[in-house]
Coordinates of C-alpha atoms in Angstrom, one line a residue:
Chain X
M5 CA -26.4 36.5 -5.4
D6 CA -22.9 36.1 -6.7
S7 CA -22.5 35.1 -10.3
S8 CA -19.3 33.9 -11.9
I9 CA -18.0 33.5 -15.4
H10 CA -15.9 30.5 -16.4
I11 CA -13.0 31.0 -18.8
Q12 CA -11.4 27.9 -20.3
L13 CA -7.9 29.1 -21.2
S14 CA -6.7 26.0 -23.0
K15 CA -8.7 27.1 -26.0
Y16 CA -5.9 29.6 -26.6
G17 CA -3.2 26.9 -26.6
Q18 CA -1.3 24.8 -24.1
N19 CA 1.4 27.5 -24.0
L20 CA 0.0 31.0 -23.1
G21 CA 3.2 32.6 -24.2
S22 CA 2.8 36.2 -25.3
R23 CA 1.6 39.6 -24.0
M24 CA -0.3 40.1 -27.2
L25 CA -2.2 36.9 -26.6
G26 CA -2.9 38.1 -23.1
K27 CA -4.4 41.2 -24.6
Q28 CA -6.5 39.1 -27.0
V29 CA -7.7 36.9 -24.1
L30 CA -8.5 40.0 -22.0
G31 CA -10.4 41.5 -24.9
D32 CA -12.5 38.3 -25.2
I33 CA -13.1 38.3 -21.5
N34 CA -14.1 41.9 -21.4
E35 CA -16.8 41.2 -24.0
Q36 CA -18.3 38.6 -21.7
I37 CA -17.9 39.8 -18.1
G38 CA -20.7 42.2 -18.0
A39 CA -22.1 42.2 -14.4
Y40 CA -20.4 39.0 -13.2
S41 CA -18.9 39.5 -9.8
K42 CA -16.4 36.6 -10.0
I43 CA -14.3 35.0 -12.7
I44 CA -12.9 31.5 -12.8
L45 CA -9.8 31.1 -14.9
D46 CA -9.6 27.4 -15.7
F47 CA -6.1 26.3 -16.6
E48 CA -7.0 22.7 -17.4
G49 CA -4.9 21.7 -20.4
V50 CA -2.5 24.7 -20.1
R51 CA 1.1 23.6 -19.6
F52 CA 2.9 26.9 -19.7
M53 CA 2.3 30.5 -19.3
S54 CA 4.7 33.4 -19.7
L55 CA 5.1 36.2 -17.1
S56 CA 4.1 38.7 -19.8
F57 CA 0.8 36.9 -20.5
A58 CA 0.1 36.5 -16.8
T59 CA 0.8 40.1 -16.1
E60 CA -1.3 41.4 -18.9
L61 CA -4.2 39.3 -17.9
I62 CA -4.1 39.3 -14.2
D63 CA -3.3 43.0 -13.7
A64 CA -6.2 44.1 -15.7
L65 CA -8.6 41.6 -14.1
Q66 CA -7.5 42.9 -10.7
N67 CA -8.8 46.3 -11.7
H68 CA -12.2 44.9 -12.4
F69 CA -12.7 42.2 -9.8
K70 CA -12.3 42.5 -6.0
E71 CA -9.6 40.6 -4.2
G72 CA -10.6 37.0 -3.9
D73 CA -13.0 37.1 -6.8
I74 CA -10.5 35.9 -9.4
I75 CA -10.4 32.1 -9.0
F76 CA -7.6 30.1 -10.6
T77 CA -8.3 26.4 -11.1
A78 CA -6.5 23.4 -12.4
T79 CA -3.1 25.1 -12.3
N80 CA 0.0 23.0 -12.5
S81 CA 3.0 24.0 -10.3
F82 CA 4.6 26.0 -13.1
V83 CA 1.5 28.1 -13.8
K84 CA 0.8 28.4 -10.1
S85 CA 4.2 29.9 -9.5
Q86 CA 3.8 32.5 -12.2
I87 CA 0.3 33.5 -10.9
N88 CA 1.6 33.8 -7.3
F89 CA 4.5 35.9 -8.5
V90 CA 2.3 38.3 -10.4
L91 CA -0.1 38.6 -7.5
K92 CA 2.7 39.1 -5.1
T93 CA 4.4 41.8 -7.1
N94 CA 1.6 43.7 -8.7
K95 CA 2.1 46.7 -6.5
Q96 CA 5.8 46.9 -7.1
V97 CA 5.7 48.2 -10.6
I98 CA 8.0 51.1 -11.0
A99 CA 6.2 54.1 -12.4
V100 CA 8.3 56.0 -15.0
Chain L
M24 CA 30.4 47.8 -52.0
N25 CA 32.0 44.3 -51.8
I26 CA 32.4 42.5 -48.5
T27 CA 34.1 39.1 -48.1
V28 CA 33.3 37.4 -44.9
K29 CA 35.3 34.3 -43.9
L30 CA 33.4 31.8 -42.0
N31 CA 35.3 29.2 -40.1
E32 CA 35.4 27.3 -36.8
K33 CA 36.8 30.4 -35.1
T34 CA 33.9 32.6 -36.2
D35 CA 31.9 33.8 -33.1
I36 CA 29.2 36.3 -32.5
F37 CA 31.6 39.2 -32.0
S38 CA 33.8 38.4 -35.0
I39 CA 30.8 38.1 -37.4
I40 CA 29.3 41.4 -36.1
S41 CA 32.7 43.0 -36.7
D42 CA 32.9 41.6 -40.3
I43 CA 29.5 42.7 -41.3
S44 CA 29.0 45.9 -39.3
D45 CA 29.9 48.2 -42.2
M46 CA 26.8 47.0 -44.0
W47 CA 24.6 49.0 -41.6
S48 CA 26.1 52.3 -42.7
H49 CA 26.9 51.8 -46.3
D50 CA 25.6 54.1 -49.0
A51 CA 26.6 52.1 -52.0
N52 CA 24.0 51.3 -54.6
T53 CA 24.5 47.6 -54.1
I54 CA 26.2 45.4 -51.5
T55 CA 27.7 42.2 -52.7
V56 CA 28.6 40.0 -49.7
L57 CA 30.6 36.8 -50.3
F58 CA 30.6 34.3 -47.5
D59 CA 33.8 32.3 -47.8
C60 CA 33.3 29.1 -45.9
V61 CA 36.7 27.6 -45.6
C62 CA 36.4 25.1 -42.7
D63 CA 35.6 21.5 -42.4
Q64 CA 33.9 21.9 -39.0
I65 CA 30.5 23.0 -38.2
I66 CA 30.0 26.7 -37.7
E67 CA 27.6 27.6 -34.9
G68 CA 24.0 28.2 -35.8
E69 CA 24.0 31.6 -34.1
I70 CA 26.2 32.9 -36.8
F71 CA 23.6 32.2 -39.5
V72 CA 20.9 33.8 -37.4
I73 CA 22.8 37.1 -37.3
I74 CA 23.5 37.0 -41.0
S75 CA 19.8 36.3 -41.7
S76 CA 18.8 39.3 -39.6
I77 CA 21.1 41.9 -41.2
I78 CA 20.4 40.8 -44.8
N79 CA 16.7 40.7 -44.4
E80 CA 16.6 44.0 -42.4
L81 CA 18.5 45.7 -45.2
R82 CA 16.3 44.1 -47.8
Q83 CA 13.3 45.4 -45.9
I84 CA 14.5 49.0 -46.4
D85 CA 15.1 48.2 -50.1
K86 CA 18.9 48.1 -50.0
P87 CA 20.0 45.9 -52.9
I88 CA 22.1 43.0 -51.6
I89 CA 23.7 40.1 -53.5
V90 CA 24.6 37.2 -51.4
E91 CA 27.1 34.7 -52.6
F92 CA 28.7 31.6 -51.0
K93 CA 32.1 30.1 -51.7
V94 CA 32.3 26.6 -50.3
N95 CA 35.1 24.1 -50.3
K96 CA 34.3 20.5 -50.9
H97 CA 34.8 19.5 -47.3
C98 CA 32.5 22.1 -45.9
L99 CA 30.0 20.6 -43.5
S100 CA 28.5 23.9 -42.5
M101 CA 26.4 24.6 -45.6
E102 CA 24.3 21.5 -45.2
Y103 CA 23.9 22.3 -41.6
A104 CA 22.9 25.9 -42.5
K105 CA 20.3 24.5 -44.9
R106 CA 18.9 22.1 -42.3
I107 CA 18.4 24.9 -39.8
G108 CA 16.6 27.0 -42.3
F109 CA 19.2 29.6 -43.2
F110 CA 18.7 29.6 -46.9
K111 CA 15.0 29.5 -46.6
N112 CA 15.1 32.6 -44.5
L113 CA 17.4 34.3 -47.0
K114 CA 15.0 33.2 -49.8
T115 CA 18.1 31.8 -51.5
D116 CA 18.3 28.5 -53.2
F117 CA 21.4 26.5 -52.3
T118 CA 21.7 23.0 -53.5
F119 CA 25.1 22.0 -52.1
M120 CA 24.5 18.8 -50.1
I121 CA 26.7 16.5 -48.1
Q122 CA 25.1 13.7 -46.2
N123 CA 26.0 13.7 -42.6
D124 CA 24.4 12.5 -39.4
Y125 CA 23.5 15.3 -37.0
A126 CA 21.1 13.2 -35.1
E127 CA 22.5 14.2 -31.8
R128 CA 21.8 17.9 -32.5
Q129 CA 18.2 18.8 -31.9
Y130 CA 17.1 22.2 -32.9
I131 CA 14.3 24.7 -33.7
E132 CA 15.3 26.1 -37.1
I133 CA 16.0 29.7 -37.7
T134 CA 12.6 31.3 -37.4
H135 CA 11.4 34.7 -38.4
L136 CA 9.6 36.5 -35.6
A137 CA 7.0 38.9 -37.0
P138 CA 6.5 42.1 -35.0
S139 CA 2.8 41.4 -34.6
I140 CA 3.1 37.8 -33.4
Y141 CA 0.2 36.8 -31.1
N142 CA 1.3 33.5 -29.8
L143 CA 4.0 31.0 -30.4
N144 CA 2.2 28.0 -31.6
D145 CA 2.5 24.8 -29.7
A146 CA 4.8 23.2 -32.3
F147 CA 7.9 24.1 -30.5
L148 CA 6.6 22.6 -27.3
D149 CA 6.4 19.3 -29.2
I150 CA 10.0 19.7 -30.3
F151 CA 11.2 20.3 -26.8
D152 CA 9.0 17.5 -25.5
T153 CA 9.8 14.9 -28.1
H154 CA 13.4 15.6 -29.1
F155 CA 15.1 17.6 -26.4
D156 CA 14.8 14.9 -23.7
L157 CA 14.7 17.3 -20.7
N158 CA 13.5 16.6 -17.2
P159 CA 10.2 18.5 -16.3
E160 CA 11.9 21.2 -14.3
S161 CA 14.4 21.9 -17.1
L162 CA 11.6 21.9 -19.7
N163 CA 9.7 24.5 -17.6
S164 CA 12.7 26.7 -17.3
L165 CA 13.6 26.5 -20.9
V166 CA 10.0 27.4 -22.0
F167 CA 10.1 30.3 -19.5
V168 CA 13.3 31.6 -21.0
F169 CA 12.1 31.1 -24.6
D170 CA 8.8 32.8 -24.0
E171 CA 10.3 35.8 -22.2
L172 CA 12.9 36.4 -24.8
I173 CA 10.3 36.3 -27.6
C174 CA 7.9 38.6 -25.6
N175 CA 10.8 41.0 -25.0
T176 CA 11.7 41.3 -28.7
T177 CA 8.1 41.6 -30.0
R178 CA 7.4 44.2 -27.3
H179 CA 10.4 46.4 -27.4
C180 CA 12.5 46.1 -30.5
Q181 CA 10.4 48.2 -32.8
S182 CA 12.0 46.6 -35.9
K183 CA 10.1 46.7 -39.2
N184 CA 11.5 43.3 -39.9
G185 CA 10.9 41.7 -36.5
G186 CA 13.6 39.3 -35.4
Y187 CA 15.0 35.8 -35.8
Y188 CA 15.5 33.1 -33.3
F189 CA 17.2 29.8 -33.2
C190 CA 17.4 27.1 -30.6
Q191 CA 19.6 24.1 -30.4
K192 CA 20.3 21.4 -27.9
N193 CA 23.9 20.2 -27.7
A194 CA 23.8 16.9 -26.1
D195 CA 27.6 16.7 -25.8
R196 CA 27.7 20.0 -23.9
N197 CA 24.6 19.2 -21.8
S198 CA 23.1 22.5 -22.9
V199 CA 20.5 24.2 -24.9
E200 CA 21.4 27.4 -26.7
I201 CA 18.9 30.1 -27.7
I202 CA 19.8 33.1 -29.8
I203 CA 17.3 35.8 -30.7
V204 CA 18.4 38.7 -32.9
D205 CA 16.6 41.8 -33.9
S206 CA 17.6 44.9 -35.9
G207 CA 15.4 47.3 -34.0
I208 CA 16.1 50.4 -31.8
G209 CA 18.3 48.6 -29.3
I210 CA 18.2 48.5 -25.5
H211 CA 19.7 52.0 -25.1
K212 CA 17.0 53.8 -27.1
S213 CA 14.3 51.6 -25.6
L214 CA 15.3 52.3 -22.0
N215 CA 16.3 55.9 -22.7
Q216 CA 12.6 56.8 -22.9
A217 CA 12.4 56.3 -19.2
F218 CA 16.0 56.8 -18.2
P219 CA 17.4 59.6 -20.4
H220 CA 20.5 60.0 -18.3
Y221 CA 21.7 56.4 -18.8
N222 CA 24.4 55.7 -21.4
E223 CA 24.4 52.6 -23.6
L224 CA 26.5 50.5 -21.3
T225 CA 24.5 51.5 -18.2
C226 CA 21.3 50.6 -20.0
L227 CA 22.7 47.1 -20.6
E228 CA 23.7 46.8 -17.0
E229 CA 20.3 48.0 -15.8
C230 CA 18.1 46.0 -18.1
I231 CA 18.8 42.8 -16.3
K232 CA 17.9 44.2 -12.9
F233 CA 14.6 43.6 -11.3
G234 CA 11.8 46.0 -12.2
V235 CA 13.7 48.1 -14.7
T236 CA 11.4 48.9 -17.6
C237 CA 10.9 51.5 -20.3
G238 CA 7.4 51.9 -18.9
D239 CA 5.8 49.2 -21.1
G240 CA 5.9 46.1 -19.0
R241 CA 7.2 45.2 -15.5
G242 CA 10.8 44.7 -16.2
H243 CA 11.0 41.2 -14.9
G244 CA 11.8 39.1 -18.0
L245 CA 15.5 39.7 -18.5
F246 CA 16.1 39.8 -14.8
F247 CA 14.7 36.2 -14.4
I248 CA 16.4 35.0 -17.5
S249 CA 19.8 36.3 -16.5
E250 CA 19.4 35.2 -12.9
L251 CA 18.3 31.7 -13.8
L252 CA 21.3 31.3 -16.1
K253 CA 23.7 32.8 -13.6
R254 CA 22.6 30.5 -10.8
N255 CA 22.5 27.4 -13.0
K256 CA 26.0 28.0 -14.4
G257 CA 24.7 28.9 -17.8
E258 CA 25.7 31.7 -20.1
F259 CA 24.0 35.0 -21.0
I260 CA 25.2 37.5 -23.6
A261 CA 23.4 40.7 -24.5
I262 CA 24.8 42.8 -27.4
S263 CA 23.1 46.1 -28.3
G264 CA 24.6 48.9 -30.3
S265 CA 28.3 49.0 -29.6
T266 CA 28.3 47.4 -26.2
H267 CA 27.8 44.0 -24.7
L268 CA 27.2 42.4 -21.3
S269 CA 28.0 38.7 -20.6
I270 CA 27.5 36.5 -17.7
K271 CA 29.4 33.2 -17.5
N272 CA 30.3 31.1 -14.5
G273 CA 28.5 33.6 -12.4
E274 CA 30.8 36.5 -13.5
Q275 CA 29.4 39.5 -15.2
K276 CA 31.5 41.4 -17.8
T277 CA 30.9 44.3 -20.1
G278 CA 32.7 45.6 -23.1
N279 CA 32.6 47.2 -26.5
N280 CA 32.1 45.6 -29.9
A281 CA 31.5 46.5 -33.5
Y282 CA 28.1 48.2 -34.0
W283 CA 25.0 46.1 -34.2
Q284 CA 21.8 47.8 -35.0
G285 CA 19.3 46.3 -32.6
T286 CA 19.9 43.6 -30.0
I287 CA 21.3 40.1 -29.9
I288 CA 20.6 37.9 -26.9
K289 CA 22.3 34.6 -26.5
C290 CA 21.4 32.2 -23.7
V291 CA 23.2 28.9 -23.0
F292 CA 20.9 27.0 -20.8
T293 CA 22.6 24.1 -18.9
H294 CA 19.8 21.7 -18.3
N295 CA 19.2 19.2 -15.5
N296 CA 20.5 21.7 -13.0
A297 CA 19.4 22.3 -9.5
L298 CA 17.4 25.5 -9.5
P299 CA 14.1 25.4 -11.4
I300 CA 12.4 28.6 -12.4
E301 CA 9.5 28.0 -10.0
Q302 CA 11.9 28.2 -7.1
L303 CA 13.3 31.5 -8.4
L304 CA 9.8 33.0 -8.8
E305 CA 8.9 32.0 -5.2
E306 CA 11.7 33.7 -3.5
Q307 CA 10.3 36.5 -1.4
N308 CA 12.8 39.3 -1.5
Y309 CA 12.2 40.9 -4.8
S310 CA 12.1 44.6 -4.6
R311 CA 13.6 47.6 -6.3

């Protein structure tokens, strides 16, 4: 049976604006995910998110969860555009 | 070492850097710097951010600095400087006060950006929301630019003192200006870790291209900022070391300047324009 963990991101603020915050959120999530097979990232109450935050969080979660098992809910158009961009480009990072 | 810096309505980013650049390399026991404010017009806030950055960086490394101000009785700039937090950042008490109405100018005062900052608190969102009077698309784009600039600085500048930012809406110019100044390693040294064959100017030209990164991050932030400003007829200036790159009216220029240790980024964001950041992010053809 699939089990999912629900993360309410607004507890970190209405603007998720830095990479270091992304690391902090990721650290919090890592402590909880255990054997969950899906994660729900709930953006209710979040107005803004930076690309740095989104990249930090989503890239790492994609290493842990299968495609389609990261579920984004209650995203406004701005947040949605950032998420779509990160998902679209995550394979285009230039290795140096 | 004594330096006198004249501040007037002609003072701009490049002239102030030129006036104070020697402070980076001095070996005197004490620097006394006199700011001679001789104009009766407002000096741009970005000038005070740059002064804050160099003085506090030198203090951070225990260089003794005495800061003095000479002000004529018609000077409007010192009260303005006080309002935007200049003296607070210098930890200098300055009591010269002239009453004036700057109600049409909305701003986020000069703010120190600690290297270890976790998150911008939501206070600046309230200022943008309440006082800047922007349409939703412009607000999104402004927050995007602001967030990415701050992320870039905290991520890459490697300054002991962090950086300083200042943001101001100019209603009469239909624009919002953001300046962020650090006294860190600069773009050349930062990118050189990944691109050792690039010179200082090439690094500036490359850093605004899609996907160019020192290896820490994806290299998208400055690309989107510069692209957004370019397409919305804004202005973008990056100064690092002895070179600068500017984009204005869609035209990109580069040149040399007096040395600045670290990086200065200035963005003039013309709001209520046609292209929102969401649309830019959704374009399909990004590749490197």
